[in-house]
XYZ file of C-alpha atoms in Angstrom:
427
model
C -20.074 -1.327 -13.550
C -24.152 -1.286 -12.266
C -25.203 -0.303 -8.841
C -28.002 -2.167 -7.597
C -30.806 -0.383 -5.369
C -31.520 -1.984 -2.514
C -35.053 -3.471 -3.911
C -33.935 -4.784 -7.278
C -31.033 -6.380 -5.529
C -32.566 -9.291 -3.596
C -34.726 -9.647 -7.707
C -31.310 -9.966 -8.915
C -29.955 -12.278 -6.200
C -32.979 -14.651 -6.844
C -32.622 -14.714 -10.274
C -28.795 -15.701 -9.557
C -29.763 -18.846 -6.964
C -32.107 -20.069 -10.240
C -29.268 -20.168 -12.561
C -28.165 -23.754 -13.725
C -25.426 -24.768 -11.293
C -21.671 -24.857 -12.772
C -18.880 -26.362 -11.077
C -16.218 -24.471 -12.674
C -13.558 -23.188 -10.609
C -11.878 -19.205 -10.864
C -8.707 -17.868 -10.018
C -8.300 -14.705 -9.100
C -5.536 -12.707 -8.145
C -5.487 -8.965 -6.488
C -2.601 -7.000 -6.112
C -2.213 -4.342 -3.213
C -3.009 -0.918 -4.467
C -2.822 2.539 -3.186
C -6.337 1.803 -2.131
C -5.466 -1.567 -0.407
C -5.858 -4.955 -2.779
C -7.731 -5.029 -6.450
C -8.358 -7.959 -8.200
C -6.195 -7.462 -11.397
C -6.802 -10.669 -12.886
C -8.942 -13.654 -12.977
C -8.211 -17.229 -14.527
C -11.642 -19.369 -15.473
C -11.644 -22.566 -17.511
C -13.402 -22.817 -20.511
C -16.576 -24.966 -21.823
C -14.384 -25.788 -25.228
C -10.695 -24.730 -26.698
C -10.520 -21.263 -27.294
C -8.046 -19.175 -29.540
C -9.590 -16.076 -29.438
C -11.495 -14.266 -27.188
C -13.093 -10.627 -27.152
C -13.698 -8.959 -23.594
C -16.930 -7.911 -24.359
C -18.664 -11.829 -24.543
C -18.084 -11.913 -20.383
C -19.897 -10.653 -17.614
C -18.655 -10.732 -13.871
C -20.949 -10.490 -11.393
C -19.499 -9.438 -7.639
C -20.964 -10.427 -4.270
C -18.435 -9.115 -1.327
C -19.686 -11.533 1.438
C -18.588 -10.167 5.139
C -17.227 -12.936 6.690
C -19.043 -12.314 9.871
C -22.172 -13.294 8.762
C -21.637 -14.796 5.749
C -24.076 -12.277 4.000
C -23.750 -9.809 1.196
C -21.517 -6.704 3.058
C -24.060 -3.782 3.474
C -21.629 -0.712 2.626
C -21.289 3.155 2.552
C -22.114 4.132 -0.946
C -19.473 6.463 -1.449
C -16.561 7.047 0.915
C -17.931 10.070 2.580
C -21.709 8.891 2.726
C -23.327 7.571 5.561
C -26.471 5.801 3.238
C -25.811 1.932 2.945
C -26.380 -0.275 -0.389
C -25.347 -4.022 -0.248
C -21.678 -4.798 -2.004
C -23.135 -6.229 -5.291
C -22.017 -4.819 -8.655
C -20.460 -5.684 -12.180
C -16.074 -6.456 -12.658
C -16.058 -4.847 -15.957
C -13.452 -6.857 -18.598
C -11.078 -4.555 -20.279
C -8.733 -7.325 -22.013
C -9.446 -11.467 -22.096
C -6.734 -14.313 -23.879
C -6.221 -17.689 -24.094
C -3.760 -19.104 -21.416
C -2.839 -21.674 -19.566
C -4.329 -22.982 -16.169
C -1.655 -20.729 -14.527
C -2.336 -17.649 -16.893
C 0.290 -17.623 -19.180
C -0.871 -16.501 -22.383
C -1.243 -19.391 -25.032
C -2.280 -19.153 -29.034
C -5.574 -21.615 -27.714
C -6.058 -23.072 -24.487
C -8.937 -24.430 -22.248
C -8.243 -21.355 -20.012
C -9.013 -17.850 -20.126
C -7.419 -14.919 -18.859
C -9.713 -11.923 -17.662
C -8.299 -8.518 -16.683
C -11.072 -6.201 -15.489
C -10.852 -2.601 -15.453
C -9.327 -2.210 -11.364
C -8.179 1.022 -9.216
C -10.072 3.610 -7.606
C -13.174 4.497 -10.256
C -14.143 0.670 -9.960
C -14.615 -0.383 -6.647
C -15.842 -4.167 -7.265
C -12.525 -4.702 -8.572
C -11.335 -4.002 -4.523
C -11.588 -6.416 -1.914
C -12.288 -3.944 0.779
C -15.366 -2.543 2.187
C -16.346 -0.409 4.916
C -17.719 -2.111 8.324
C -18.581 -0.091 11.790
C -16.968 2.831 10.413
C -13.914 0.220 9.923
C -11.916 -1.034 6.496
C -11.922 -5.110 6.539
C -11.770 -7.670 3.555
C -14.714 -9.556 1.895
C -14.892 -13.090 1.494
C -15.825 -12.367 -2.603
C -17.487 -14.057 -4.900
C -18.070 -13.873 -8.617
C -19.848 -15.298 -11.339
C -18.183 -15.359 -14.622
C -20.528 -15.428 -17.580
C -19.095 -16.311 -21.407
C -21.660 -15.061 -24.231
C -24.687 -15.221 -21.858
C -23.668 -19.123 -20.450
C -22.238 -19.173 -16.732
C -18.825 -20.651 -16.866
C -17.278 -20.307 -13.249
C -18.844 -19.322 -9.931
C -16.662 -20.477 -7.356
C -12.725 -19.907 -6.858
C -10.365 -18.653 -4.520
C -8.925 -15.502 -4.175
C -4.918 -14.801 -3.759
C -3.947 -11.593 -2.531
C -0.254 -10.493 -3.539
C 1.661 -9.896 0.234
C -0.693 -12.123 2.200
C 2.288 -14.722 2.343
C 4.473 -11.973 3.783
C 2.492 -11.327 7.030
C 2.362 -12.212 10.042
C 0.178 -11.551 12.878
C -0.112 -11.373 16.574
C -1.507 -9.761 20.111
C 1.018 -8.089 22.396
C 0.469 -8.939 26.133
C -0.945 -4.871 26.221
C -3.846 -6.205 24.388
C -3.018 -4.529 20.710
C -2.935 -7.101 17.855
C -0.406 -6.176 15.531
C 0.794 -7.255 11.637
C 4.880 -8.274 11.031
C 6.781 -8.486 7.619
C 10.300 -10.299 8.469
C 13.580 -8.482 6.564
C 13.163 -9.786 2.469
C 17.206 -9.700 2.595
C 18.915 -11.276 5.195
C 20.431 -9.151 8.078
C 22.559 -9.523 11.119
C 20.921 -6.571 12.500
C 17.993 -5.124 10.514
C 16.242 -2.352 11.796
C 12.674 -1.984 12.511
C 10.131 0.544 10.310
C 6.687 0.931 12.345
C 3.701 1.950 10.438
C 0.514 3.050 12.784
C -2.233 2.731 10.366
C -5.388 5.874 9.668
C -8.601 5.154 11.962
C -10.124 3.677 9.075
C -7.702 0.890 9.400
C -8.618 -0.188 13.241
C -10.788 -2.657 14.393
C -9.961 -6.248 14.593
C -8.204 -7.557 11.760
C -4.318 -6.942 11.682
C -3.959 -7.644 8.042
C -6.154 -4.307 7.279
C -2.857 -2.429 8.999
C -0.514 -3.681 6.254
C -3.011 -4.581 3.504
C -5.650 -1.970 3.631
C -3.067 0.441 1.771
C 0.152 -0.267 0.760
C 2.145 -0.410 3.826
C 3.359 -3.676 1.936
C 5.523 -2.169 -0.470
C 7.617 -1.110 3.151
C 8.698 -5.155 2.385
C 9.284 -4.722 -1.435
C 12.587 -5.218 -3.041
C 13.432 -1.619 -3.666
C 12.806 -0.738 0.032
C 14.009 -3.247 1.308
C 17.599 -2.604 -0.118
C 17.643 0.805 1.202
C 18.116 -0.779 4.488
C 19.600 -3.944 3.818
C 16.548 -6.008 5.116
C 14.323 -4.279 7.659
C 11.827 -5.511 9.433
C 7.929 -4.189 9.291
C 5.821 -3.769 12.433
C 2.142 -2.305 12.414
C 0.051 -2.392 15.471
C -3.637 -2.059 15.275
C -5.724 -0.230 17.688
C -8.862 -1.328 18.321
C -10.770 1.802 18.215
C -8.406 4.727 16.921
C -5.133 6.303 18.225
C -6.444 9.778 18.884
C -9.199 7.763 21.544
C -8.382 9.434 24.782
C -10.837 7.295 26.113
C -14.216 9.285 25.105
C -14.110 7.647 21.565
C -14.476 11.006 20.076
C -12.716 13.097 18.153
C -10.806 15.591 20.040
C -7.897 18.518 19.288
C -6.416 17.935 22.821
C -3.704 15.908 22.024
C -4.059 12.746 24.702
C -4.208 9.123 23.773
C -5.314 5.890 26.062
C -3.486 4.095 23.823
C 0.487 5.571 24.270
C 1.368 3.130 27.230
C -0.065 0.149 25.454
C 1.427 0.856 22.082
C 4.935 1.682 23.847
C 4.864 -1.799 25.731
C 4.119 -3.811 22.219
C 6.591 -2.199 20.853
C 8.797 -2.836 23.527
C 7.405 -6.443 23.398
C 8.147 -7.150 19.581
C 12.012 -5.591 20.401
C 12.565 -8.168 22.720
C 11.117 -11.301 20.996
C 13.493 -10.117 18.182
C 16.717 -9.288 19.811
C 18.962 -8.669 16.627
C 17.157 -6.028 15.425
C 19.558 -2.829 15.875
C 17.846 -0.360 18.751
C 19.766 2.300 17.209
C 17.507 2.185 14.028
C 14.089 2.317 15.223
C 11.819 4.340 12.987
C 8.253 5.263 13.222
C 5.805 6.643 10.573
C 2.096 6.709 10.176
C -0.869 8.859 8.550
C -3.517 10.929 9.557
C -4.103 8.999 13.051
C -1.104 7.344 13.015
C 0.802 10.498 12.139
C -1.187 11.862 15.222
C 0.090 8.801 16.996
C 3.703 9.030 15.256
C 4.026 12.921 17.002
C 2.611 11.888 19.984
C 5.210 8.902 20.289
C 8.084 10.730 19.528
C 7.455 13.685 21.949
C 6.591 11.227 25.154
C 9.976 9.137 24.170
C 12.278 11.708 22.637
C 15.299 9.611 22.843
C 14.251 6.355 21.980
C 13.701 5.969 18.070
C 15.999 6.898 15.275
C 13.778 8.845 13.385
C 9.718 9.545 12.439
C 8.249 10.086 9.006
C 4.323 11.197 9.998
C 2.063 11.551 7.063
C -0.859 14.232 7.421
C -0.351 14.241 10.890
C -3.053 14.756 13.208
C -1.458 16.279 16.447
C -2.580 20.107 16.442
C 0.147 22.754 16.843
C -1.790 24.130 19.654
C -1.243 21.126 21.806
C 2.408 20.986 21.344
C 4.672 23.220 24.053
C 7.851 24.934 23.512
C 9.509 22.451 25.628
C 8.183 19.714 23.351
C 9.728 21.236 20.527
C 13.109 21.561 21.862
C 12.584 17.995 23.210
C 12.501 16.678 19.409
C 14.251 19.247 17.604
C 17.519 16.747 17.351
C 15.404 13.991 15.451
C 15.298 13.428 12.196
C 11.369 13.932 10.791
C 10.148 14.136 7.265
C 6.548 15.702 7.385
C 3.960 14.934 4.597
C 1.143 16.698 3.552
C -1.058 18.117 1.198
C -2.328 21.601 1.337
C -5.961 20.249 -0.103
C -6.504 18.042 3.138
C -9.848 19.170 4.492
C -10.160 16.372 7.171
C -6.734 17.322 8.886
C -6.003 21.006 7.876
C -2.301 21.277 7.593
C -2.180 24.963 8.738
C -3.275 23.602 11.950
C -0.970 20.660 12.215
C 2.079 19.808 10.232
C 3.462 23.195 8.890
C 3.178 25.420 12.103
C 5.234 22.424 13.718
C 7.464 22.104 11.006
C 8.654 25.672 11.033
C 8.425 25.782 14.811
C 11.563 23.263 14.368
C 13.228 24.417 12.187
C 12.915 28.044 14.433
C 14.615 25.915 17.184
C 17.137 24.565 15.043
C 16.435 21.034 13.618
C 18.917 20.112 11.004
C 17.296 17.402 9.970
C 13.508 18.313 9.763
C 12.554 17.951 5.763
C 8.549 18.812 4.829
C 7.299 17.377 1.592
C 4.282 19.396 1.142
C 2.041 19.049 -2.061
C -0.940 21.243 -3.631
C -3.012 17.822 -4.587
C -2.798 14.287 -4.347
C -2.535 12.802 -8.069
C -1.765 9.265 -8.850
C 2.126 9.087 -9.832
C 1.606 5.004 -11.521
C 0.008 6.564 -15.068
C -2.406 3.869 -14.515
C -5.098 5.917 -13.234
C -6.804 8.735 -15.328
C -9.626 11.186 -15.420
C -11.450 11.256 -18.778
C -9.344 14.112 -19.919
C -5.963 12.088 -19.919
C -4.551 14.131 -16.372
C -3.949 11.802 -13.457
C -6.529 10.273 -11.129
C -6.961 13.109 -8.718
C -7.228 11.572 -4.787
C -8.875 13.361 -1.691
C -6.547 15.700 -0.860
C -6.259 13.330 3.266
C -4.715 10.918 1.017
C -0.834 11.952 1.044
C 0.682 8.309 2.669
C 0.440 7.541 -1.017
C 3.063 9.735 -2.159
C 4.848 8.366 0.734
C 4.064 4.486 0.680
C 5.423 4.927 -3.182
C 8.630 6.464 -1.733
C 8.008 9.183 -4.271
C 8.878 11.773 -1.552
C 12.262 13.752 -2.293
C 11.072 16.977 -2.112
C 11.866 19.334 0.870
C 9.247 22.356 1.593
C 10.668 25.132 -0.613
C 10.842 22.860 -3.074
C 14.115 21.786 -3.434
C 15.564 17.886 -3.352
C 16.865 16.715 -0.190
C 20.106 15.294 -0.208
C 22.164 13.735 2.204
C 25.919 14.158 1.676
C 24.775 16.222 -1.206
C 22.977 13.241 -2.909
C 18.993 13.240 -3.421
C 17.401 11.138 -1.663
C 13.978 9.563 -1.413
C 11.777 9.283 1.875
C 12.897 5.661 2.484
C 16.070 6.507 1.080
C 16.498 8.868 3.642
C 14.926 7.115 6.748
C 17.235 3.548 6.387
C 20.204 6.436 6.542
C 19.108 7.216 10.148
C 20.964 6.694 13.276
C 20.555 7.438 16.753
């Protein structure tokens, strides 16, 4: 992987225009990852047969073009930094093969298959980058270089999920994403997921894409519940916006009317779903969003699940607690979270509660935030260690079954998962 300063970028880029022109067509196909979609593998055809091919003879190059302009994305260097570079870097090849023009590995072929080294240490392997303090998708593009010769610099892209969604704006102005129920259901619930404030702005896709709210529509899930469907509003600025734009510890959102009323909206344009099994769930400003839901309409969903939840303690009243202590809520949170301090959030609430009596308040609380695939490692072998805001991705895995002091929770005295748990929910 190279990053390019600023200077020696536009000599690189001009060296690129001067290259002899190939009309060779890519593949490549990204999967949705913990950190929203990664190109996993790419499919190029070949100037002759091949039958056998070593990873080292090819050299992607990666352009993320912003679709606004057209022009190579100007992004934040690192996810915390506020000093731009443009989007240009190096897909480093870890394994190449002969295949077919699908993929399929072959003895020889005219095709080769290139995986590329893809997750969080390589970020030209994602599709994202950061916009107006926003997540939103490149248009990329790569040129695919065989033993110095180019050999494919235009393709498509095909991200793994995209087929699944569907989008639309409620008459309150909020655009939204949908997943329809993968099994077929007389009367599937609805899970809502209220994406981070990175996730706002103006694409919907970034609310079910930009992480992996999409596995909420995988198999697995998907037969907790029978076939559920997925609904993810986007707000255009953040859910914590009481109007100033700022950040605030208050507790007040502009948006709670106009997120109740899509909601409301999407219910009655699908009239089979079951209004008894209405679930919300979101992180860090959607988890604010998730609290703030569920305390201004106590009776209406089945259950919540917020994720390093936003809504401080101090803002919350006794009479607020004893207004949600009947609902079912699993908390999640890491005690590393520097951005949204859980001492100050989710565990005062949590054992404020369970002081008033909730039965079915659960808390799965972790030191760090390590990657659970064992695809991800640090150099020593231990798992890829997140920022410690990131805990929706032990929850988006379902890999929650942990209660706070540490023990499984069960329902009729069988462990359960997060998911597991929330498609058992009733009002």
């Amino acid at each position: 992987m190279t990053d390019y300063p600023f200077s020696a970028y536009f000599l690189h880029f001009s060296a690129f225009l001067h290259r002899p022109h190939c009309m060779n067509e890519y593949k490549a196909y990204a999967q949705v990852l913990d950190w929203g979609g990664h190109v996993t593998k790419m499919v190029v055809r070949m100037p002759e047969t091949v039958s056998a091919l070593d990873p080292a003879d090819f050299t992607v190059h990666v352009q993320k073009i912003d679709p606004e302009t057209g022009m190579v994305a100007m992004t934040p260097k690192s996810f915390f930094s506020k000093t731009m570079r443009p989007a240009v870097g190096e897909l480093a090849i870890r394994e190449a093969y002969p295949c077919d023009e699908e993929g399929n590995k072959a003895d020889a072929g005219e095709y080769a298959a290139l995986i590329p080294y893809y997750g969080p240490q390589y970020p030209y392997s994602g599709l994202n980058f950061q916009k107006r303090g926003y997540t939103t998708f490149s248009d990329p593009r790569y040129t695919v270089c065989w033993k110095g010769q180019v050999v494919a610099n235009r393709g498509e892209v095909t991200l793994e999920g995209r087929e699944l969604v569907e989008t639309g704006v409620a008459a309150s102005g909020l655009k939204y994403a949908w997943v329809k129920p993968q099994i077929e259901n007389e009367k599937p619930p609805v899970v809502i997921w209220l994406h981070g404030a990175g996730e706002g702005g103006w694409d919907p896709y970034i609310a079910v894409l930009g992480n992996k709210v999409i596995n909420i529509a995988s198999p697995k899930i998907q037969g907790y519940f029978g076939g559920a469907y997925l609904f993810a509003p986007q707000c255009p600025t953040m859910w914590m916006d009481d109007g100033s734009g700022e950040y605030h510890r208050e507790g007040k959102s502009m948006y709670v009317g106009k997120l109740k009323a899509a909601i409301d909206e999407f219910l009655d344009a699908h009239p089979e779903i079951d209004r008894d099994r209405v679930y919300i769930g979101g992180c860090s400003n959607g988890g604010f969003m998730t609290m703030r839901m569920v305390i201004d309409f106590p009776d209406f969903f089945a259950a919540a699940y917020p994720v390093c939840e936003a809504l401080y303690d101090e803002t919350i009243s006794d009479v607020d607690i004893g207004k949600i202590a009947h609902m079912p809520i699993w908390f999640t949170h890491a005690a590393c979270d520097t951005i949204v301090p859980p001492e100050e959030t989710a565990v005062p609430t949590y054992k404020r509660l369970k002081a008033a009596g909730a039965e079915n308040v659960h808390f799965s609380y972790y030191d760090r935030v390590l990657d659970q695939t064992g695809m991800f490692k640090k150099e020593d072998g231990t798992p890829y260690e997140y920022f410690g805001h990131g805990s929706w991705i032990y929850t988006l895995n379902d890999d929650c079954h942990l209660d706070f002091d540490g023990s499984e929770v069960t329902v009729d005295g069988k462990p359960v998962t997060i998911f597991q748990w929330l498609a058992l929910q009733h009002k």
